[in-house]
mmCIF file of C-alpha atoms in Angstrom:
data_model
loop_
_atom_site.group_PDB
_atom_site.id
_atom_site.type_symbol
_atom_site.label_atom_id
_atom_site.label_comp_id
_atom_site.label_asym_id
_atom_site.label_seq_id
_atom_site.Cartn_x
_atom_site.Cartn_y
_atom_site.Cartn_z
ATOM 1 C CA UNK A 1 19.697 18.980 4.260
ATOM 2 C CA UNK A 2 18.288 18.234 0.945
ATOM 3 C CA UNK A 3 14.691 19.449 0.112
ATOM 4 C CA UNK A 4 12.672 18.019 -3.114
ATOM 5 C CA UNK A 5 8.613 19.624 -3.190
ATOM 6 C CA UNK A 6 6.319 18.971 -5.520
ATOM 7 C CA UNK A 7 3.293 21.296 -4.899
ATOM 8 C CA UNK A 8 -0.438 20.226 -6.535
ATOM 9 C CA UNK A 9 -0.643 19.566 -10.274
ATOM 10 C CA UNK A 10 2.970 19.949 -10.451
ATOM 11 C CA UNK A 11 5.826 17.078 -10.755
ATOM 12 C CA UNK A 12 10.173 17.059 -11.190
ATOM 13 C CA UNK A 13 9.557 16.720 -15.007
ATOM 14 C CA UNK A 14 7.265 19.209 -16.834
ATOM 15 C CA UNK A 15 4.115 17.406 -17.989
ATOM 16 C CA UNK A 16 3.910 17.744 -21.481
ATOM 17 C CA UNK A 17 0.686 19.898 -21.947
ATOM 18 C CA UNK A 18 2.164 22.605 -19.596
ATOM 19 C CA UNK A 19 2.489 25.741 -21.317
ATOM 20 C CA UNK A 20 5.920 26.502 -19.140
ATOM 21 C CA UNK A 21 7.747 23.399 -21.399
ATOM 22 C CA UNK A 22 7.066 24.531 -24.619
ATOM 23 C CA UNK A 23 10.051 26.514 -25.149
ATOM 24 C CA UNK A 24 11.790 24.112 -24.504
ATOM 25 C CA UNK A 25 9.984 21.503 -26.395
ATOM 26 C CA UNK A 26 10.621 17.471 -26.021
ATOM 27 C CA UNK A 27 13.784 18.071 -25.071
ATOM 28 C CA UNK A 28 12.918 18.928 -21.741
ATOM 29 C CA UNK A 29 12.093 15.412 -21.422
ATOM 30 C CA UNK A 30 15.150 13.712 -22.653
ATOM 31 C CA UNK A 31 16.303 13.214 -18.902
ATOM 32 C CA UNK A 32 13.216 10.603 -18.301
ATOM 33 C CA UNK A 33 13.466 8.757 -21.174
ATOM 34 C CA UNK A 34 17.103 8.179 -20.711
ATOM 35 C CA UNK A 35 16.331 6.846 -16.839
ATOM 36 C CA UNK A 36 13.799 4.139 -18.752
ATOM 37 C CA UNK A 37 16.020 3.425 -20.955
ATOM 38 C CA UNK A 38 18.767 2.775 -18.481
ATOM 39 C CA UNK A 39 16.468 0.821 -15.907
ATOM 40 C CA UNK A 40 15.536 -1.134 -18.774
ATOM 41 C CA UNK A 41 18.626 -1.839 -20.247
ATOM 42 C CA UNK A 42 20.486 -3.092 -16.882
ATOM 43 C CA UNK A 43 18.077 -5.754 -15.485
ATOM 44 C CA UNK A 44 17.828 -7.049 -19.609
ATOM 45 C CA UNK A 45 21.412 -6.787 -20.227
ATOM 46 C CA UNK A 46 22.012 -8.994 -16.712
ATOM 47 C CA UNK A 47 18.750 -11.628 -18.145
ATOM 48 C CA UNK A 48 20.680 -11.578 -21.527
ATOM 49 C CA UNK A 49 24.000 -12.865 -19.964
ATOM 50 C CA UNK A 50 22.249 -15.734 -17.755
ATOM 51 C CA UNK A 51 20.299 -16.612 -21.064
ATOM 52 C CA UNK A 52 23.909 -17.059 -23.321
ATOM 53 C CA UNK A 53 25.096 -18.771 -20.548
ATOM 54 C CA UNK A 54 22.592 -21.374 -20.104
ATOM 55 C CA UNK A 55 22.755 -21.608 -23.741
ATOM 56 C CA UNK A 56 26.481 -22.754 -23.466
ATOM 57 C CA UNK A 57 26.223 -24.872 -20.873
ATOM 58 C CA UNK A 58 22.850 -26.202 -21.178
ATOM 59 C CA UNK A 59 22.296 -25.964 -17.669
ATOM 60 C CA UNK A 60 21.328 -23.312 -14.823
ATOM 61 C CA UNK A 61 21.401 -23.535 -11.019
ATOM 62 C CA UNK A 62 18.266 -22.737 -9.207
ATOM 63 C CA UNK A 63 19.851 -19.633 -7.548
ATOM 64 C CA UNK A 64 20.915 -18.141 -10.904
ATOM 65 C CA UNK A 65 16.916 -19.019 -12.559
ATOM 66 C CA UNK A 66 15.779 -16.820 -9.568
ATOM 67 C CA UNK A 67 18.089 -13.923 -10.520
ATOM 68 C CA UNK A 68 16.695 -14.350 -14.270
ATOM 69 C CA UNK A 69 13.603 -13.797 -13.298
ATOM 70 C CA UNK A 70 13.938 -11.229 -10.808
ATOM 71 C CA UNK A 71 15.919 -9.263 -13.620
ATOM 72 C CA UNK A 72 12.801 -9.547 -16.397
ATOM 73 C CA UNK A 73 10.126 -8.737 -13.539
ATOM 74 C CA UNK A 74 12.591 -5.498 -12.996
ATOM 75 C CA UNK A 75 12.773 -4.570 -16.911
ATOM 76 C CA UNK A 76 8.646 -5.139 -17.282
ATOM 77 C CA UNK A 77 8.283 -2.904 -13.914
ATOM 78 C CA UNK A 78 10.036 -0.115 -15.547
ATOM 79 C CA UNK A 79 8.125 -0.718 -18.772
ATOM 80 C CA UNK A 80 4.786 -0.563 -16.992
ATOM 81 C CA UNK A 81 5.617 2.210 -14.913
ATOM 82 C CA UNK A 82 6.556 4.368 -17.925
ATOM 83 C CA UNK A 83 3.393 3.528 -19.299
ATOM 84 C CA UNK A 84 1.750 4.952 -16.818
ATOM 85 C CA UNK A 85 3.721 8.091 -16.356
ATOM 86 C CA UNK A 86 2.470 8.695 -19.866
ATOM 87 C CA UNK A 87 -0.911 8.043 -18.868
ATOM 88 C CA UNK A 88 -0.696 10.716 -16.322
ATOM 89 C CA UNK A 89 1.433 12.765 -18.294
ATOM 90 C CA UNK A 90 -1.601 13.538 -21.106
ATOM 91 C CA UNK A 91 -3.913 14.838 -18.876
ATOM 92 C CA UNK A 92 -7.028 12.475 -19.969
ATOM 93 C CA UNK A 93 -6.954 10.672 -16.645
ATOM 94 C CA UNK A 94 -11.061 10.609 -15.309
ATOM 95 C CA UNK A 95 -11.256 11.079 -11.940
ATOM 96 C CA UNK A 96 -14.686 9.895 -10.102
ATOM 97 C CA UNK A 97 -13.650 11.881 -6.103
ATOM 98 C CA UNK A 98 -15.498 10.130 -3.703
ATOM 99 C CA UNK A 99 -14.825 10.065 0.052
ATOM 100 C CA UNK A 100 -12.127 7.565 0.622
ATOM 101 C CA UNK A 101 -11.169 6.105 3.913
ATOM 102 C CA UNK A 102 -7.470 6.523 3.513
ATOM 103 C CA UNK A 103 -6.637 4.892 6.928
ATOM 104 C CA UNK A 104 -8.298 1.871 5.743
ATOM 105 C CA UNK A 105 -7.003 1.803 2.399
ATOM 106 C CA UNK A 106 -3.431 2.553 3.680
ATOM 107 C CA UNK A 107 -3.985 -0.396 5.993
ATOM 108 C CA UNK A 108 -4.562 -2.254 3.732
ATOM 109 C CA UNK A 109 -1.506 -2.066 1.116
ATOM 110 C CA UNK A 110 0.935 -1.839 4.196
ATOM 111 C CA UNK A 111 -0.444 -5.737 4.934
ATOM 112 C CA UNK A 112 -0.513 -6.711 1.673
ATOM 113 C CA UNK A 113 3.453 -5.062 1.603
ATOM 114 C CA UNK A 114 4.401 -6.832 4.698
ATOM 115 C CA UNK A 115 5.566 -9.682 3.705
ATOM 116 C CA UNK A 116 7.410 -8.772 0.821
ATOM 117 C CA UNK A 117 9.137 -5.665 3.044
ATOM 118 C CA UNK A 118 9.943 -7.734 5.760
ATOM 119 C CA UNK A 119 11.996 -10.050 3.287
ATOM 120 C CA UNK A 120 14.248 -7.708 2.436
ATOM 121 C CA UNK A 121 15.173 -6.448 6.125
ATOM 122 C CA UNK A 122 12.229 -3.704 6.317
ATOM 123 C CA UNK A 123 10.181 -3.771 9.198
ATOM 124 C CA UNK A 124 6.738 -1.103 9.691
ATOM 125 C CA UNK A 125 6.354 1.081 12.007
ATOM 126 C CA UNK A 126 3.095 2.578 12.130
ATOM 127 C CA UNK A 127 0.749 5.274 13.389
ATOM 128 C CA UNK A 128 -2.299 5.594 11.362
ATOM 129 C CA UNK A 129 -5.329 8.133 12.740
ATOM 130 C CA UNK A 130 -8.240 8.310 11.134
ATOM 131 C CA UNK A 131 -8.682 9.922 7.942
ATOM 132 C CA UNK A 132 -11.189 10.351 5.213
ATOM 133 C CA UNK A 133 -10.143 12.211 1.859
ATOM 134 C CA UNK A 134 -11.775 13.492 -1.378
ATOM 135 C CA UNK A 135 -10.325 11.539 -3.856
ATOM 136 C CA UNK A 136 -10.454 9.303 -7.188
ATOM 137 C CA UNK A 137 -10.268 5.686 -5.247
ATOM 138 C CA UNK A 138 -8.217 3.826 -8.352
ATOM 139 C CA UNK A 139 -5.641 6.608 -8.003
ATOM 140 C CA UNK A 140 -5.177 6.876 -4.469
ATOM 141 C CA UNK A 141 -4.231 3.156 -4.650
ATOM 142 C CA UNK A 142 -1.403 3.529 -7.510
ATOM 143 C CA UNK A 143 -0.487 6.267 -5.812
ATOM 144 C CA UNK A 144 0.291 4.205 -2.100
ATOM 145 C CA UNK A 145 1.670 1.523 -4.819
ATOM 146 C CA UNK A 146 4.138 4.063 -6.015
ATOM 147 C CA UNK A 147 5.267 5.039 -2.975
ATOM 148 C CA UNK A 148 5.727 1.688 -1.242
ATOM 149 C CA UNK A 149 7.626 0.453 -4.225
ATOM 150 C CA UNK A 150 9.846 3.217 -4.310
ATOM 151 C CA UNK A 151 10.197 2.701 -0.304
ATOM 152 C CA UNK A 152 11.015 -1.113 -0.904
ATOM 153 C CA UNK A 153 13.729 -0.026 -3.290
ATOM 154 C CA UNK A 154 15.427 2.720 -1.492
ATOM 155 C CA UNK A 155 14.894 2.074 1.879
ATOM 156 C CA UNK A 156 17.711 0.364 4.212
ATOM 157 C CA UNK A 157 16.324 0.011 7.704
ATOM 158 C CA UNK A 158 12.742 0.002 9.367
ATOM 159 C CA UNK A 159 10.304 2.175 7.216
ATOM 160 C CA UNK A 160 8.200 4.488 10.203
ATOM 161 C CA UNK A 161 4.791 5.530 8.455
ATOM 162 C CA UNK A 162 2.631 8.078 10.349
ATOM 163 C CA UNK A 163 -0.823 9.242 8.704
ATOM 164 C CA UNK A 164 -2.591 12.379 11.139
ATOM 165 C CA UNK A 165 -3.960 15.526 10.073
ATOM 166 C CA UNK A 166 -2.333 19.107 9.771
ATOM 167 C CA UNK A 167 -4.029 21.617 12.406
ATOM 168 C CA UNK A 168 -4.301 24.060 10.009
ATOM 169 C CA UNK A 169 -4.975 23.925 7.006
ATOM 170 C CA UNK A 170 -6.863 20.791 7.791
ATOM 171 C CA UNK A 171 -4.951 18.451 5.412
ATOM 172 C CA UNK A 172 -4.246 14.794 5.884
ATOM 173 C CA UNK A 173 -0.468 14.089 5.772
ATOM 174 C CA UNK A 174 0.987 10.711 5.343
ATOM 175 C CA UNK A 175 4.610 10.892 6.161
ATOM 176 C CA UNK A 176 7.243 7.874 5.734
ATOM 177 C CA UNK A 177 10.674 8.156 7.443
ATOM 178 C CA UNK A 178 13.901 6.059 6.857
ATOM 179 C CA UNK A 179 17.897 5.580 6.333
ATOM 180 C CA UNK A 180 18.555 5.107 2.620
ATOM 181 C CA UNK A 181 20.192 2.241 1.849
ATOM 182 C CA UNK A 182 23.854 2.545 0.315
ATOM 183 C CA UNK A 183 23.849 4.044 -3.313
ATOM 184 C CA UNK A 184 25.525 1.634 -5.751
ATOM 185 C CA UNK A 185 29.021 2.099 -7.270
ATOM 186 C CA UNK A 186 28.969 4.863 -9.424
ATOM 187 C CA UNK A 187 25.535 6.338 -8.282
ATOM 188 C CA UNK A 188 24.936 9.046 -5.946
ATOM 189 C CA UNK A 189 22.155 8.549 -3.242
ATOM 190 C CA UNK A 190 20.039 11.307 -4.932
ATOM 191 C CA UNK A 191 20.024 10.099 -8.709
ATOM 192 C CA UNK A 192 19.300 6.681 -7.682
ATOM 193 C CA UNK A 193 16.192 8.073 -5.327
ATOM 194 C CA UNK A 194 14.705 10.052 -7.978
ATOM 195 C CA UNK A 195 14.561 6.390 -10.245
ATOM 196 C CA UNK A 196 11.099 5.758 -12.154
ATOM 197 C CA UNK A 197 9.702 5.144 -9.078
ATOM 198 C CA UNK A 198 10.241 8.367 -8.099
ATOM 199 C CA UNK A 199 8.830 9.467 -11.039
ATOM 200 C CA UNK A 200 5.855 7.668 -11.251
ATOM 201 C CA UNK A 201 5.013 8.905 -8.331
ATOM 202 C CA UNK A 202 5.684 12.543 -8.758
ATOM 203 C CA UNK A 203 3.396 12.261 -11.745
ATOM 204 C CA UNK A 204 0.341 10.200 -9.930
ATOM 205 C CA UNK A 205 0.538 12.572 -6.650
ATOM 206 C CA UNK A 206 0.440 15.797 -9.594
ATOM 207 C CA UNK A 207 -2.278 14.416 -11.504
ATOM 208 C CA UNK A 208 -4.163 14.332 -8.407
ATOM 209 C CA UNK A 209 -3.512 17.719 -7.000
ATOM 210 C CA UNK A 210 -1.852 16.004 -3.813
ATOM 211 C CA UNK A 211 1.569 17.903 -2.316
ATOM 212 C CA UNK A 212 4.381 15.459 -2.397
ATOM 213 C CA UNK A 213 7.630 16.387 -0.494
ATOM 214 C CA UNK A 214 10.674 14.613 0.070
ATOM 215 C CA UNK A 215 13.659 15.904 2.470
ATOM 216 C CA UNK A 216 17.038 14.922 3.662
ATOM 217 C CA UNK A 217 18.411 14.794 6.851
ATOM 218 C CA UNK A 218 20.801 13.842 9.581
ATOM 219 C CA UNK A 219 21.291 10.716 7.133
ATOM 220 C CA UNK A 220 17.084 9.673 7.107
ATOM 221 C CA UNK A 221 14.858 10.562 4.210
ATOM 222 C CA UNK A 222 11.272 11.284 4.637
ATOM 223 C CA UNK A 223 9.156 11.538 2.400
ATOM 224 C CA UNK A 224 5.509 13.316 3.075
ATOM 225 C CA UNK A 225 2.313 13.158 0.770
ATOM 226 C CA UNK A 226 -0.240 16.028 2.143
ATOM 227 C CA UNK A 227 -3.906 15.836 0.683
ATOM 228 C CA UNK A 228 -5.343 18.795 0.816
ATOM 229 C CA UNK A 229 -9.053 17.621 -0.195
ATOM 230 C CA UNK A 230 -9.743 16.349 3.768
ATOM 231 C CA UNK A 231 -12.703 15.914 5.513
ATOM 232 C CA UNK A 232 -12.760 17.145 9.040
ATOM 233 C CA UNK A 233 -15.034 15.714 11.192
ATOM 234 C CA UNK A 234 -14.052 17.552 14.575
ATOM 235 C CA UNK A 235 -15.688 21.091 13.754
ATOM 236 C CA UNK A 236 -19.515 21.029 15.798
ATOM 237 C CA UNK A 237 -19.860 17.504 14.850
ATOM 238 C CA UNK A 238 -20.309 18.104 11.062
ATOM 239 C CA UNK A 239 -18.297 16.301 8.496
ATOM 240 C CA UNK A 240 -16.907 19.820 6.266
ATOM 241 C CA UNK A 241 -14.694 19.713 3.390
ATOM 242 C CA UNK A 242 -11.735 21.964 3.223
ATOM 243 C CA UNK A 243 -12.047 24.584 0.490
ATOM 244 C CA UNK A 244 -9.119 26.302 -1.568
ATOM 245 C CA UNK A 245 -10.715 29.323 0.350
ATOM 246 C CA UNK A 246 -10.659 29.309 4.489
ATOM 247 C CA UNK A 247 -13.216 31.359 4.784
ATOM 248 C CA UNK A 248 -15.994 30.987 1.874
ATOM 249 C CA UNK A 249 -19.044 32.527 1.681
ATOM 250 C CA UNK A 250 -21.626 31.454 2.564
ATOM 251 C CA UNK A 251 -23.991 33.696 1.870
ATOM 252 C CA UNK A 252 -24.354 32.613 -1.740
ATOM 253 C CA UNK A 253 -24.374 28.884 -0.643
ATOM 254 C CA UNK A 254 -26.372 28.492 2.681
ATOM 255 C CA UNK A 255 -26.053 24.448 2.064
ATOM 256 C CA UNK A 256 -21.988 24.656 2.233
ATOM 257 C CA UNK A 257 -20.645 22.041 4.212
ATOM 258 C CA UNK A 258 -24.192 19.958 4.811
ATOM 259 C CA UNK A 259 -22.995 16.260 4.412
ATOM 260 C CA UNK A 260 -25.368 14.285 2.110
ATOM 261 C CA UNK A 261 -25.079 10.327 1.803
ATOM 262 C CA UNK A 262 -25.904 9.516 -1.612
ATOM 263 C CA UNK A 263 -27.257 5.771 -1.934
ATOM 264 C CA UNK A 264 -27.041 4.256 -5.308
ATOM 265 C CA UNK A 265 -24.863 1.164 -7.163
ATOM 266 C CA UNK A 266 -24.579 3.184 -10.725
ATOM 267 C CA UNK A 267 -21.919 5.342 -11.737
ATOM 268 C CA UNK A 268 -23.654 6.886 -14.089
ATOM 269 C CA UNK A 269 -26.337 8.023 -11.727
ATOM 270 C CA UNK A 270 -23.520 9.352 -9.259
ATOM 271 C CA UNK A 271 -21.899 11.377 -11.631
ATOM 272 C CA UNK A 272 -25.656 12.955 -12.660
ATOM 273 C CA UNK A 273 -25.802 13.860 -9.042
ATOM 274 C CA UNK A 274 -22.372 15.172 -8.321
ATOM 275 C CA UNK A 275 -22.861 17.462 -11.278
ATOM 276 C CA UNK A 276 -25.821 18.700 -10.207
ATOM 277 C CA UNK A 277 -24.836 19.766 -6.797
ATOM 278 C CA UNK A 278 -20.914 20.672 -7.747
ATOM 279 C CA UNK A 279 -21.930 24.911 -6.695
ATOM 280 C CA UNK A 280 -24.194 24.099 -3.692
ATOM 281 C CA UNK A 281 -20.514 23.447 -1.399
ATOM 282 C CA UNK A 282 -22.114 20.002 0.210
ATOM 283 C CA UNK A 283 -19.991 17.282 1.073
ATOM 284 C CA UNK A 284 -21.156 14.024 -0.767
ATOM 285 C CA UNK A 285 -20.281 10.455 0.333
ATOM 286 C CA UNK A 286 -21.626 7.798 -1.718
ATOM 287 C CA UNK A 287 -22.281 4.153 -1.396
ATOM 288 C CA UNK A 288 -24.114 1.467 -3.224
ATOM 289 C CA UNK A 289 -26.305 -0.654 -1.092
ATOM 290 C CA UNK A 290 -28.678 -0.449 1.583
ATOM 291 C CA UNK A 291 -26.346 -2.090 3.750
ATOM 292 C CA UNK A 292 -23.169 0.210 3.086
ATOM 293 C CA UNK A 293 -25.752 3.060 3.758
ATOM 294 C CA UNK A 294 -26.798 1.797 7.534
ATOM 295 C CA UNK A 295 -22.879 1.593 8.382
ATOM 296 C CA UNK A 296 -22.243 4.452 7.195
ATOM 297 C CA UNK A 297 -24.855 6.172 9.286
ATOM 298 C CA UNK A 298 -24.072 4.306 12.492
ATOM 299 C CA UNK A 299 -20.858 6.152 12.385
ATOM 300 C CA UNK A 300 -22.253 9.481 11.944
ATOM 301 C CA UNK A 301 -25.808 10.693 10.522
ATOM 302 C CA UNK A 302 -26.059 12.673 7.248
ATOM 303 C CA UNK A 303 -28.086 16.217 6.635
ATOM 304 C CA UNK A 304 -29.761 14.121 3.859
ATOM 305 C CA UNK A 305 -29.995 10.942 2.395
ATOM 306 C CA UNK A 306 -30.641 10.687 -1.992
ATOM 307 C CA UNK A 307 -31.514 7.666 -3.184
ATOM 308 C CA UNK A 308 -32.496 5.881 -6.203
ATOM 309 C CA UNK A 309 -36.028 4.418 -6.825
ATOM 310 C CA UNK A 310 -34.876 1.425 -7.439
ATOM 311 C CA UNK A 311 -33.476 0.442 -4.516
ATOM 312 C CA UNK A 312 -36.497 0.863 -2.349
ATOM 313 C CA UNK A 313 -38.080 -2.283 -0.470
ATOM 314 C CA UNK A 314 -38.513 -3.423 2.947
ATOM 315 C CA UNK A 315 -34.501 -2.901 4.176
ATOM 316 C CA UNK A 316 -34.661 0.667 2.823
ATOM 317 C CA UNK A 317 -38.047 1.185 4.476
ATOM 318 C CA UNK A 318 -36.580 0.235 8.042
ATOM 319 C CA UNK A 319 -33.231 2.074 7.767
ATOM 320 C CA UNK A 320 -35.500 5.112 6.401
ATOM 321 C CA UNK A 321 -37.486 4.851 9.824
ATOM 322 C CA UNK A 322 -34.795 4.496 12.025
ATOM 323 C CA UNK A 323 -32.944 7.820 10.554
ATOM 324 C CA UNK A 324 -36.372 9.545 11.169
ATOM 325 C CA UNK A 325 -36.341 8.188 14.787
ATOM 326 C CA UNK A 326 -32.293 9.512 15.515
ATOM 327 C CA UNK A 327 -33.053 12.576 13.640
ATOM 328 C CA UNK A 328 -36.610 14.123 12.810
ATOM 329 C CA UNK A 329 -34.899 16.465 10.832
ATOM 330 C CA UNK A 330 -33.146 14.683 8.177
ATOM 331 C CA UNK A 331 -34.300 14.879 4.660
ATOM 332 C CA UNK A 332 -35.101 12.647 2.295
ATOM 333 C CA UNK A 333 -34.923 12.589 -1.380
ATOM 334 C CA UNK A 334 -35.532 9.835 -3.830
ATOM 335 C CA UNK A 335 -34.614 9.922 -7.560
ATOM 336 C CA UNK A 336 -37.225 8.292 -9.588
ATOM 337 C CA UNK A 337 -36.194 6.192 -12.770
ATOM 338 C CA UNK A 338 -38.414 8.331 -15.081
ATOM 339 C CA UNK A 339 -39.920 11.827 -14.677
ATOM 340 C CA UNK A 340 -39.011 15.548 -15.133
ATOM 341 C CA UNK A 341 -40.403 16.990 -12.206
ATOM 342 C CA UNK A 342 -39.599 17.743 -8.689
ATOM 343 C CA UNK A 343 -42.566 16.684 -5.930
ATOM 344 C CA UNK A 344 -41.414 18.505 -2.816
ATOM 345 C CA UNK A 345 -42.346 16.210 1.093
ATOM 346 C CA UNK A 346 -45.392 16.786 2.638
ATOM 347 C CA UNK A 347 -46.531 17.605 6.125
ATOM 348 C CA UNK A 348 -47.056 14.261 6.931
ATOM 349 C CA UNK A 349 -44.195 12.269 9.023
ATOM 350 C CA UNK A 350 -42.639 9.645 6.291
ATOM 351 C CA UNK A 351 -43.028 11.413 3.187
ATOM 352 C CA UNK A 352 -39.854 12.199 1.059
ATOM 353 C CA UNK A 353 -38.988 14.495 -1.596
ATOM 354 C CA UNK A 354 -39.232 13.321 -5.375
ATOM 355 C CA UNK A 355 -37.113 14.327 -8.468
ATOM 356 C CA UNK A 356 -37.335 12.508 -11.817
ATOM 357 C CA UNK A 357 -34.208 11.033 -13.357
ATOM 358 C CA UNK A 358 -34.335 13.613 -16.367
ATOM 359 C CA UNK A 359 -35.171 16.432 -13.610
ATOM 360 C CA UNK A 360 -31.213 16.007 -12.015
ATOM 361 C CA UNK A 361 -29.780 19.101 -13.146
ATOM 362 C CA UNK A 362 -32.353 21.671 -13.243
ATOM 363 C CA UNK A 363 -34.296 20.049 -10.058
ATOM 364 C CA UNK A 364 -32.162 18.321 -7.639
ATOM 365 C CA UNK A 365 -30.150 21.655 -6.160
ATOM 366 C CA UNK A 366 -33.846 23.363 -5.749
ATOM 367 C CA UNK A 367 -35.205 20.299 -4.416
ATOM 368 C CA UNK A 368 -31.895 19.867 -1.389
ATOM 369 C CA UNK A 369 -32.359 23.165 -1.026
ATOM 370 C CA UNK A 370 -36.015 23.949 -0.166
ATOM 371 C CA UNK A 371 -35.758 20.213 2.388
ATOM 372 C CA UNK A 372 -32.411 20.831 4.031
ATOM 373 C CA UNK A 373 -33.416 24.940 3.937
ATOM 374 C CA UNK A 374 -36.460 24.312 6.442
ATOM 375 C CA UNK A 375 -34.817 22.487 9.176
ATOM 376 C CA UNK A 376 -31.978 24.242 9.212
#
């Protein structure tokens, strides 16, 4: 049995800020940029050929144009993906985390994969539960590119994808199983595996802290990507976060694990938010319409909802007073476009909690604290 982990924030190659590859300098590196270089050189080398041939001849069958351009879509996939292992590499990537539906996302690219896997002789298998993640959205979409174009390349026979959750800790787990297709003449099974897709997606799964393993066995390979930034929503109904920690405190944080919906269509705005809250231990979800906001809630309700000022009108107003109807107890908090100060709800039913757009940092933890404080 072969075993190949990559735990969070780590990948095969040593990323080059990491203080453990500086002894070894750019050498240690050397290995990667020969595989691009090789990857590169094959498809081109192959284009190059058809090219002088065409030239001599003046002609080219239809079968042989479809090789050339197979062979420079091959050579500018290799180029791109090194790009992008560099990206990751330099540690400048922004991440936005947000609460992802990564059964619906995954859905998604396996469709859109279909096709294209079914061509070459790779049906799906699939069972998908239901699960939500913490997690930059762009990134957790090159990373299920990475790993179903490493899958395409690598697999020989139907691909069987399974996406549940761990028991304990509670981390969602994709997991892909499969028999390798036949190494090519000259190449070992392994080497060819551990190609620049392999790479790129060592480096996109490290960048964003998620566990990537890959084993051998009884002639399959599986491959299993474990994300250990998972909501659970089985524990008294609540939608919690897992921590590093099991078993925070939570004396210092009595809001840990309170789910606020955050309603607003600016980044900007999010980020001022997220920020604000990062030490309070609440889970945020965010979306950016009044619409977005109702389905969210008809799936589950929220502790609180925050929303910007601007987005008040007649469709807030009603969703507002349904959420008071299903829960008397939910608070309220609106983010006005200018202001500094903090104007707690009143007694009276329909009133909501006011903090200033400049007020954010210093004001918004006080002001979730003192609303969500008193019904809880």
């Amino acid at each position: 049995m072969g075993l190949h982990s990559f735990s969070p924030g780590t990948a095969r190659l040593p990323l080059p800020h990491d203080p453990s590859a500086c002894d070894d300098g750019d050498a240690r590196w050397c290995p990667l940029l020969a595989q691009v270089g090789a990857q590169i050189a094959g498809p081109l080398s192959a284009a190059i050929e058809r090219v002088q041939a065409l030239s001599t001849s003046g002609r080219i069958d239809a079968l042989s144009l479809q090789r050339l351009g197979e062979e420079l879509a091959q050579a500018r996939r290799v180029g791109m993906a090194s790009q992008q292992i560099a990206r990751y590499a330099s540690r400048r990537v922004r991440q936005s985390h947000e609460r992802v539906d990564l059964t619906a996302v995954l859905q998604a690219a396996l469709a859109a994969r279909r096709p294209q896997l079914l061509g070459r002789g790779l049906p799906l298998r699939t069972v998908l539960r239901q699960v939500a993640v913490i997690v930059d959205p762009a990134l957790l979409t090159s990373l299920l590119d990475a790993l179903l174009d490493w899958l395409a390349a690598h697999a020989g026979s139907a691909v069987e994808v399974r996406l549940d959750t761990k028991a304990w800790p509670v981390h969602g787990r994709l997991a892909c199983r499969f028999r390798p297709r036949a190494a090519a003449p000259g190449d070992s099974a392994a080497d060819e595996a551990e190609d620049i897709d392999w790479q790129l997606l060592a480096h996109a799964a490290a960048v964003m802290g998620v566990a990537l393993e890959r084993r051998q066995e009884a002639g399959l390979d599986s491959v299993t990507l474990e994300f250990p930034r998972t909501v659970n929503e089985q524990m008294q109904g609540l939608a919690v976060l897992e921590l590093d920690d099991p078993h925070p405190s939570t004396r210092s944080r009595p809001l840990a694990g309170c789910q606020v919906l955050v309603l607003s269509g600016r980044r900007e705005l999010r980020s001022q938010v997220r920020d604000a809250v990062r030490e309070l231990g609440l889970v945020l979800d965010f979306v950016g319409s009044v619409e977005e906001a109702a389905a969210f809630c008809g799936r589950g309700l929220p502790h609180a909802l925050v929303y910007e000022s601007l987005l008040r009108g007649e469709r807030l107003d009603r969703l507002r007073h349904r959420l008071e109807s299903e829960s008397p107890d939910m608070a309220f908090i609106e983010i006005a476009e200018e202001g500094w100060t903090f104007e707690v709800s009143g007694l009276v039913p329909g009133s909501v909690g006011r903090v200033g757009r400049q007020a954010i940092a210093s004001a918004l933890p006080s002001a979730l604290t003192f609303e969500l404080t008193r019904s809880l």
